[in-house]
PDB file of C-alpha atoms in Angstrom:
ATOM      1  CA  UNK A   1      -5.934 -30.473 -18.211  1.00 41.00           C
ATOM      2  CA  UNK A   2      -3.419 -28.757 -14.967  1.00 42.00           C
ATOM      3  CA  UNK A   3      -2.898 -25.184 -15.382  1.00 42.00           C
ATOM      4  CA  UNK A   4      -0.155 -23.477 -14.325  1.00 45.00           C
ATOM      5  CA  UNK A   5       0.173 -19.491 -13.262  1.00 47.00           C
ATOM      6  CA  UNK A   6       1.328 -19.206 -16.622  1.00 47.00           C
ATOM      7  CA  UNK A   7      -1.655 -19.777 -18.273  1.00 47.00           C
ATOM      8  CA  UNK A   8      -2.852 -17.008 -16.882  1.00 51.00           C
ATOM      9  CA  UNK A   9      -0.826 -14.560 -18.329  1.00 52.00           C
ATOM     10  CA  UNK A  10      -2.057 -12.889 -21.829  1.00 55.00           C
ATOM     11  CA  UNK A  11       0.019 -10.520 -23.821  1.00 59.00           C
ATOM     12  CA  UNK A  12      -1.705  -7.552 -22.586  1.00 59.00           C
ATOM     13  CA  UNK A  13      -1.177  -7.915 -18.644  1.00 60.00           C
ATOM     14  CA  UNK A  14       2.581  -8.835 -19.283  1.00 57.00           C
ATOM     15  CA  UNK A  15       3.438  -5.968 -21.504  1.00 63.00           C
ATOM     16  CA  UNK A  16       2.222  -3.418 -19.081  1.00 62.00           C
ATOM     17  CA  UNK A  17       4.379  -5.513 -16.233  1.00 58.00           C
ATOM     18  CA  UNK A  18       7.283  -5.096 -19.095  1.00 59.00           C
ATOM     19  CA  UNK A  19       6.666  -1.116 -19.505  1.00 65.00           C
ATOM     20  CA  UNK A  20       6.432  -0.694 -15.874  1.00 60.00           C
ATOM     21  CA  UNK A  21      10.058  -2.807 -15.206  1.00 58.00           C
ATOM     22  CA  UNK A  22      11.391  -0.673 -18.269  1.00 67.00           C
ATOM     23  CA  UNK A  23      10.616   2.537 -16.491  1.00 76.00           C
ATOM     24  CA  UNK A  24      13.001   1.623 -13.431  1.00 86.00           C
ATOM     25  CA  UNK A  25      11.046   4.001 -11.061  1.00 90.00           C
ATOM     26  CA  UNK A  26      13.112   5.735  -8.160  1.00 90.00           C
ATOM     27  CA  UNK A  27      12.198   4.694  -5.218  1.00 93.00           C
ATOM     28  CA  UNK A  28      13.455   6.962  -1.951  1.00 90.00           C
ATOM     29  CA  UNK A  29      13.510   4.354   0.884  1.00 93.00           C
ATOM     30  CA  UNK A  30      14.282   5.505   4.745  1.00 92.00           C
ATOM     31  CA  UNK A  31      14.342   2.191   6.030  1.00 92.00           C
ATOM     32  CA  UNK A  32      15.868   0.764   8.952  1.00 89.00           C
ATOM     33  CA  UNK A  33      19.263  -0.592   9.057  1.00 87.00           C
ATOM     34  CA  UNK A  34      18.017  -4.364   9.718  1.00 90.00           C
ATOM     35  CA  UNK A  35      16.056  -4.184   6.332  1.00 92.00           C
ATOM     36  CA  UNK A  36      17.793  -1.956   3.883  1.00 92.00           C
ATOM     37  CA  UNK A  37      19.829  -4.139   2.302  1.00 94.00           C
ATOM     38  CA  UNK A  38      16.621  -6.548   1.875  1.00 95.00           C
ATOM     39  CA  UNK A  39      14.204  -3.871   0.559  1.00 93.00           C
ATOM     40  CA  UNK A  40      17.003  -2.584  -1.852  1.00 94.00           C
ATOM     41  CA  UNK A  41      17.470  -5.990  -3.064  1.00 94.00           C
ATOM     42  CA  UNK A  42      13.093  -6.504  -3.522  1.00 93.00           C
ATOM     43  CA  UNK A  43      12.532  -3.366  -5.410  1.00 93.00           C
ATOM     44  CA  UNK A  44      15.825  -4.191  -7.535  1.00 93.00           C
ATOM     45  CA  UNK A  45      14.306  -7.605  -8.016  1.00 92.00           C
ATOM     46  CA  UNK A  46      10.749  -5.875  -9.388  1.00 89.00           C
ATOM     47  CA  UNK A  47      12.627  -3.258 -11.546  1.00 90.00           C
ATOM     48  CA  UNK A  48      12.314  -0.537  -9.509  1.00 92.00           C
ATOM     49  CA  UNK A  49      15.862   1.629  -8.472  1.00 91.00           C
ATOM     50  CA  UNK A  50      16.140   2.759  -4.791  1.00 93.00           C
ATOM     51  CA  UNK A  51      17.893   5.055  -3.329  1.00 89.00           C
ATOM     52  CA  UNK A  52      18.457   4.792   0.661  1.00 88.00           C
ATOM     53  CA  UNK A  53      19.113   8.481   1.258  1.00 82.00           C
ATOM     54  CA  UNK A  54      19.259  10.085   4.751  1.00 80.00           C
ATOM     55  CA  UNK A  55      20.155  13.863   4.734  1.00 72.00           C
ATOM     56  CA  UNK A  56      18.821  16.525   7.381  1.00 68.00           C
ATOM     57  CA  UNK A  57      18.683  19.641   4.569  1.00 63.00           C
ATOM     58  CA  UNK A  58      16.701  20.529   1.416  1.00 60.00           C
ATOM     59  CA  UNK A  59      20.280  20.862  -0.275  1.00 58.00           C
ATOM     60  CA  UNK A  60      21.349  17.199   0.655  1.00 57.00           C
ATOM     61  CA  UNK A  61      18.232  15.464  -0.427  1.00 60.00           C
ATOM     62  CA  UNK A  62      18.403  16.513  -3.881  1.00 61.00           C
ATOM     63  CA  UNK A  63      17.000  13.787  -5.804  1.00 60.00           C
ATOM     64  CA  UNK A  64      16.652  14.357  -9.570  1.00 54.00           C
ATOM     65  CA  UNK A  65      14.690  12.878 -11.024  1.00 64.00           C
ATOM     66  CA  UNK A  66      11.641  12.993  -8.800  1.00 79.00           C
ATOM     67  CA  UNK A  67      11.669   9.457  -6.933  1.00 86.00           C
ATOM     68  CA  UNK A  68       7.902   7.907  -8.179  1.00 90.00           C
ATOM     69  CA  UNK A  69       7.340   6.993  -4.618  1.00 92.00           C
ATOM     70  CA  UNK A  70       9.119   7.271  -0.969  1.00 94.00           C
ATOM     71  CA  UNK A  71       9.072   4.391   1.903  1.00 95.00           C
ATOM     72  CA  UNK A  72       9.431   5.097   5.586  1.00 96.00           C
ATOM     73  CA  UNK A  73      10.422   2.335   7.917  1.00 96.00           C
ATOM     74  CA  UNK A  74      10.413   3.300  11.283  1.00 96.00           C
ATOM     75  CA  UNK A  75      12.208   0.387  12.682  1.00 93.00           C
ATOM     76  CA  UNK A  76      15.699   2.001  14.038  1.00 90.00           C
ATOM     77  CA  UNK A  77      14.652   5.690  14.697  1.00 92.00           C
ATOM     78  CA  UNK A  78      16.852   7.799  15.788  1.00 92.00           C
ATOM     79  CA  UNK A  79      16.819  11.905  15.705  1.00 92.00           C
ATOM     80  CA  UNK A  80      18.579  12.170  12.429  1.00 90.00           C
ATOM     81  CA  UNK A  81      16.382   9.597  10.670  1.00 91.00           C
ATOM     82  CA  UNK A  82      12.955  11.813  11.954  1.00 94.00           C
ATOM     83  CA  UNK A  83      14.827  14.886  10.318  1.00 91.00           C
ATOM     84  CA  UNK A  84      15.308  13.446   7.287  1.00 90.00           C
ATOM     85  CA  UNK A  85      11.733  11.289   7.116  1.00 92.00           C
ATOM     86  CA  UNK A  86      10.022  14.711   7.686  1.00 93.00           C
ATOM     87  CA  UNK A  87      11.977  16.808   5.057  1.00 89.00           C
ATOM     88  CA  UNK A  88      11.152  13.665   2.528  1.00 90.00           C
ATOM     89  CA  UNK A  89       7.741  13.218   3.181  1.00 92.00           C
ATOM     90  CA  UNK A  90       7.251  17.241   2.897  1.00 90.00           C
ATOM     91  CA  UNK A  91       8.980  17.509  -0.312  1.00 87.00           C
ATOM     92  CA  UNK A  92       7.041  14.184  -1.521  1.00 91.00           C
ATOM     93  CA  UNK A  93       3.851  16.100  -0.577  1.00 93.00           C
ATOM     94  CA  UNK A  94       4.906  18.932  -2.531  1.00 90.00           C
ATOM     95  CA  UNK A  95       5.911  17.292  -5.641  1.00 89.00           C
ATOM     96  CA  UNK A  96       2.285  14.983  -5.029  1.00 92.00           C
ATOM     97  CA  UNK A  97       4.563  12.162  -5.117  1.00 93.00           C
ATOM     98  CA  UNK A  98       2.940   9.274  -2.874  1.00 95.00           C
ATOM     99  CA  UNK A  99       4.442   7.731   0.241  1.00 96.00           C
ATOM    100  CA  UNK A 100       4.058   4.869   2.392  1.00 97.00           C
ATOM    101  CA  UNK A 101       4.275   4.846   6.087  1.00 98.00           C
ATOM    102  CA  UNK A 102       5.900   1.264   7.794  1.00 97.00           C
ATOM    103  CA  UNK A 103       5.100   1.766  11.301  1.00 96.00           C
ATOM    104  CA  UNK A 104       7.590  -1.102  12.789  1.00 94.00           C
ATOM    105  CA  UNK A 105       6.597  -1.816  16.556  1.00 92.00           C
ATOM    106  CA  UNK A 106       4.533   1.084  16.751  1.00 94.00           C
ATOM    107  CA  UNK A 107       2.713   0.946  20.285  1.00 91.00           C
ATOM    108  CA  UNK A 108       5.829  -0.283  21.816  1.00 88.00           C
ATOM    109  CA  UNK A 109       7.979   2.964  22.588  1.00 88.00           C
ATOM    110  CA  UNK A 110       6.246   6.038  23.175  1.00 91.00           C
ATOM    111  CA  UNK A 111       8.893   8.390  20.830  1.00 92.00           C
ATOM    112  CA  UNK A 112       8.248   6.007  17.835  1.00 94.00           C
ATOM    113  CA  UNK A 113       4.174   5.891  18.703  1.00 95.00           C
ATOM    114  CA  UNK A 114       3.948   9.740  18.914  1.00 95.00           C
ATOM    115  CA  UNK A 115       6.184  10.425  15.641  1.00 97.00           C
ATOM    116  CA  UNK A 116       4.227   8.028  13.480  1.00 97.00           C
ATOM    117  CA  UNK A 117       0.933   9.572  14.589  1.00 96.00           C
ATOM    118  CA  UNK A 118       2.551  13.132  13.465  1.00 96.00           C
ATOM    119  CA  UNK A 119       3.223  11.501  10.136  1.00 97.00           C
ATOM    120  CA  UNK A 120      -0.395  10.361   9.933  1.00 96.00           C
ATOM    121  CA  UNK A 121      -1.349  14.303   9.620  1.00 95.00           C
ATOM    122  CA  UNK A 122       1.063  14.378   6.524  1.00 96.00           C
ATOM    123  CA  UNK A 123      -1.423  11.985   4.913  1.00 96.00           C
ATOM    124  CA  UNK A 124       0.568   9.016   3.630  1.00 97.00           C
ATOM    125  CA  UNK A 125      -0.872   6.963   0.481  1.00 96.00           C
ATOM    126  CA  UNK A 126      -1.274   3.848   2.152  1.00 96.00           C
ATOM    127  CA  UNK A 127       0.381   2.117   5.597  1.00 97.00           C
ATOM    128  CA  UNK A 128       2.000  -1.169   5.989  1.00 96.00           C
ATOM    129  CA  UNK A 129       1.503  -2.670   9.188  1.00 95.00           C
ATOM    130  CA  UNK A 130       0.227  -5.816  11.122  1.00 94.00           C
ATOM    131  CA  UNK A 131      -3.224  -5.245  12.933  1.00 93.00           C
ATOM    132  CA  UNK A 132      -1.341  -4.340  16.405  1.00 93.00           C
ATOM    133  CA  UNK A 133       0.621  -1.502  14.738  1.00 94.00           C
ATOM    134  CA  UNK A 134      -2.657  -0.122  12.894  1.00 94.00           C
ATOM    135  CA  UNK A 135      -4.151  -0.016  16.347  1.00 93.00           C
ATOM    136  CA  UNK A 136      -1.687   1.670  18.094  1.00 93.00           C
ATOM    137  CA  UNK A 137      -1.758   4.317  15.184  1.00 94.00           C
ATOM    138  CA  UNK A 138      -5.643   4.665  16.080  1.00 92.00           C
ATOM    139  CA  UNK A 139      -4.851   4.743  19.669  1.00 90.00           C
ATOM    140  CA  UNK A 140      -6.138   1.585  20.912  1.00 88.00           C
ATOM    141  CA  UNK A 141      -3.880  -1.349  22.658  1.00 77.00           C
ATOM    142  CA  UNK A 142      -3.650  -4.749  20.943  1.00 66.00           C
ATOM    143  CA  UNK A 143      -6.570  -5.783  23.712  1.00 61.00           C
ATOM    144  CA  UNK A 144      -8.475  -3.225  22.336  1.00 51.00           C
ATOM    145  CA  UNK A 145      -8.757  -0.752  25.072  1.00 56.00           C
ATOM    146  CA  UNK A 146      -8.596   2.890  24.229  1.00 55.00           C
ATOM    147  CA  UNK A 147      -5.618   4.226  25.054  1.00 55.00           C
ATOM    148  CA  UNK A 148      -5.797   8.110  24.546  1.00 54.00           C
ATOM    149  CA  UNK A 149      -8.591  10.529  24.064  1.00 48.00           C
ATOM    150  CA  UNK A 150      -9.479  11.808  20.991  1.00 45.00           C
ATOM    151  CA  UNK A 151      -7.856  15.098  19.806  1.00 44.00           C
TER     152      UNK A 151
END
Protein backbone atom coordinates (compact mmCIF):
# COMPACT_ATOMS: atom_id res chain seq x y z
CA UNK A 1 0.00 0.00 0.00
CA UNK A 2 1.34 3.45 -0.94
CA UNK A 3 1.04 6.09 1.80
CA UNK A 4 0.76 9.75 0.97
CA UNK A 5 1.62 12.53 3.43
CA UNK A 6 -2.12 12.91 4.02
CA UNK A 7 -2.25 9.50 5.71
CA UNK A 8 -0.17 10.98 8.54
CA UNK A 9 -2.78 13.63 9.30
CA UNK A 10 -4.93 12.66 12.21
CA UNK A 11 -7.74 14.83 13.57
CA UNK A 12 -5.73 16.02 16.60
CA UNK A 13 -2.70 17.56 14.78
CA UNK A 14 -4.95 18.88 12.06
CA UNK A 15 -7.13 20.60 14.66
CA UNK A 16 -4.03 22.21 16.17
CA UNK A 17 -2.99 23.54 12.77
CA UNK A 18 -6.45 24.93 12.11
CA UNK A 19 -6.53 26.61 15.52
CA UNK A 20 -3.22 28.35 14.78
CA UNK A 21 -4.56 29.63 11.47
CA UNK A 22 -7.75 30.87 13.14
CA UNK A 23 -5.66 33.01 15.50
CA UNK A 24 -4.06 34.85 12.56
CA UNK A 25 -1.02 35.92 14.57
CA UNK A 26 0.30 39.40 13.82
CA UNK A 27 3.96 39.23 12.76
CA UNK A 28 5.90 42.51 12.76
CA UNK A 29 8.32 42.20 9.83
CA UNK A 30 11.25 44.49 9.21
CA UNK A 31 12.64 42.90 6.09
CA UNK A 32 14.72 44.04 3.18
CA UNK A 33 12.89 45.45 0.18
CA UNK A 34 13.97 42.54 -2.02
CA UNK A 35 11.95 39.92 -0.10
CA UNK A 36 9.26 42.05 1.54
CA UNK A 37 6.43 41.01 -0.79
CA UNK A 38 7.46 37.34 -0.72
CA UNK A 39 7.69 37.35 3.09
CA UNK A 40 4.24 38.90 3.41
CA UNK A 41 2.73 36.36 1.01
CA UNK A 42 4.29 33.39 2.80
CA UNK A 43 2.98 34.63 6.15
CA UNK A 44 -0.47 35.17 4.66
CA UNK A 45 -0.39 31.67 3.14
CA UNK A 46 0.20 30.07 6.55
CA UNK A 47 -2.53 32.13 8.18
CA UNK A 48 -0.46 34.87 9.80
CA UNK A 49 -1.06 38.58 9.47
CA UNK A 50 2.13 40.42 8.43
CA UNK A 51 2.75 44.05 9.40
CA UNK A 52 5.63 45.73 7.56
CA UNK A 53 5.92 48.80 9.80
CA UNK A 54 9.10 50.89 9.78
CA UNK A 55 9.00 53.59 12.45
CA UNK A 56 11.66 55.76 14.09
CA UNK A 57 9.72 56.45 17.30
CA UNK A 58 7.43 54.59 19.68
CA UNK A 59 4.33 56.63 18.83
CA UNK A 60 4.50 55.58 15.20
CA UNK A 61 5.25 51.97 16.10
CA UNK A 62 1.96 51.64 17.96
CA UNK A 63 1.00 48.11 16.92
CA UNK A 64 -2.22 47.08 18.61
CA UNK A 65 -2.76 44.26 19.24
CA UNK A 66 0.75 43.25 20.18
CA UNK A 67 2.50 41.19 17.55
CA UNK A 68 2.92 37.48 18.24
CA UNK A 69 6.48 37.73 16.90
CA UNK A 70 8.94 40.08 15.23
CA UNK A 71 11.12 39.25 12.21
CA UNK A 72 14.25 41.27 11.35
CA UNK A 73 16.00 40.81 8.01
CA UNK A 74 19.01 43.10 7.52
CA UNK A 75 19.45 42.53 3.78
CA UNK A 76 19.08 46.20 2.75
CA UNK A 77 20.09 47.90 5.98
CA UNK A 78 20.06 51.69 6.33
CA UNK A 79 20.04 54.18 9.21
CA UNK A 80 16.24 54.41 9.37
CA UNK A 81 15.92 50.62 9.51
CA UNK A 82 18.56 50.44 12.23
CA UNK A 83 16.53 52.85 14.38
CA UNK A 84 13.29 51.03 13.62
CA UNK A 85 14.74 47.57 14.25
CA UNK A 86 16.31 48.65 17.53
CA UNK A 87 13.00 50.16 18.63
CA UNK A 88 11.02 47.08 17.56
CA UNK A 89 13.36 44.70 19.39
CA UNK A 90 13.28 46.81 22.55
CA UNK A 91 9.46 46.88 22.45
CA UNK A 92 9.34 43.12 21.78
CA UNK A 93 11.64 42.37 24.70
CA UNK A 94 9.60 44.56 27.08
CA UNK A 95 6.37 42.83 25.96
CA UNK A 96 7.89 39.33 26.05
CA UNK A 97 7.39 38.90 22.29
CA UNK A 98 9.89 36.57 20.59
CA UNK A 99 11.91 37.98 17.71
CA UNK A 100 14.00 36.40 14.98
CA UNK A 101 17.22 37.78 13.51
CA UNK A 102 17.92 37.06 9.84
CA UNK A 103 21.51 38.35 9.41
CA UNK A 104 21.60 38.44 5.61
CA UNK A 105 25.17 38.69 4.27
CA UNK A 106 26.67 39.39 7.68
CA UNK A 107 30.44 39.25 7.48
CA UNK A 108 30.51 41.05 4.14
CA UNK A 109 30.07 44.59 5.46
CA UNK A 110 31.32 45.83 8.84
CA UNK A 111 28.28 48.15 9.12
CA UNK A 112 25.86 45.22 8.93
CA UNK A 113 28.01 42.85 10.97
CA UNK A 114 28.48 45.33 13.83
CA UNK A 115 24.74 46.05 13.98
CA UNK A 116 23.84 42.36 14.05
CA UNK A 117 26.38 41.68 16.78
CA UNK A 118 24.81 44.51 18.79
CA UNK A 119 21.39 42.90 18.27
CA UNK A 120 22.72 39.63 19.69
CA UNK A 121 23.01 41.39 23.05
CA UNK A 122 19.22 41.89 22.93
CA UNK A 123 18.75 38.10 22.83
CA UNK A 124 16.83 36.97 19.75
CA UNK A 125 14.60 33.91 20.20
CA UNK A 126 16.11 32.47 17.01
CA UNK A 127 18.68 33.28 14.35
CA UNK A 128 17.92 32.30 10.77
CA UNK A 129 21.11 32.19 8.78
CA UNK A 130 23.37 30.11 6.62
CA UNK A 131 26.66 28.71 7.90
CA UNK A 132 28.82 31.67 6.85
CA UNK A 133 26.40 34.19 8.42
CA UNK A 134 26.35 32.29 11.73
CA UNK A 135 30.14 31.98 11.67
CA UNK A 136 30.51 35.73 11.00
CA UNK A 137 28.23 36.52 13.95
CA UNK A 138 30.43 34.32 16.11
CA UNK A 139 33.55 36.15 14.92
CA UNK A 140 34.87 33.55 12.48
CA UNK A 141 35.48 33.85 8.75
CA UNK A 142 34.01 31.24 6.43
CA UNK A 143 37.47 29.66 6.32
CA UNK A 144 37.27 29.16 10.08
CA UNK A 145 39.88 31.76 11.05
CA UNK A 146 39.17 33.77 14.17
CA UNK A 147 38.57 37.43 13.21
CA UNK A 148 38.26 39.29 16.46
CA UNK A 149 39.16 38.94 20.07
CA UNK A 150 36.48 37.95 22.50
CA UNK A 151 35.10 40.88 24.47
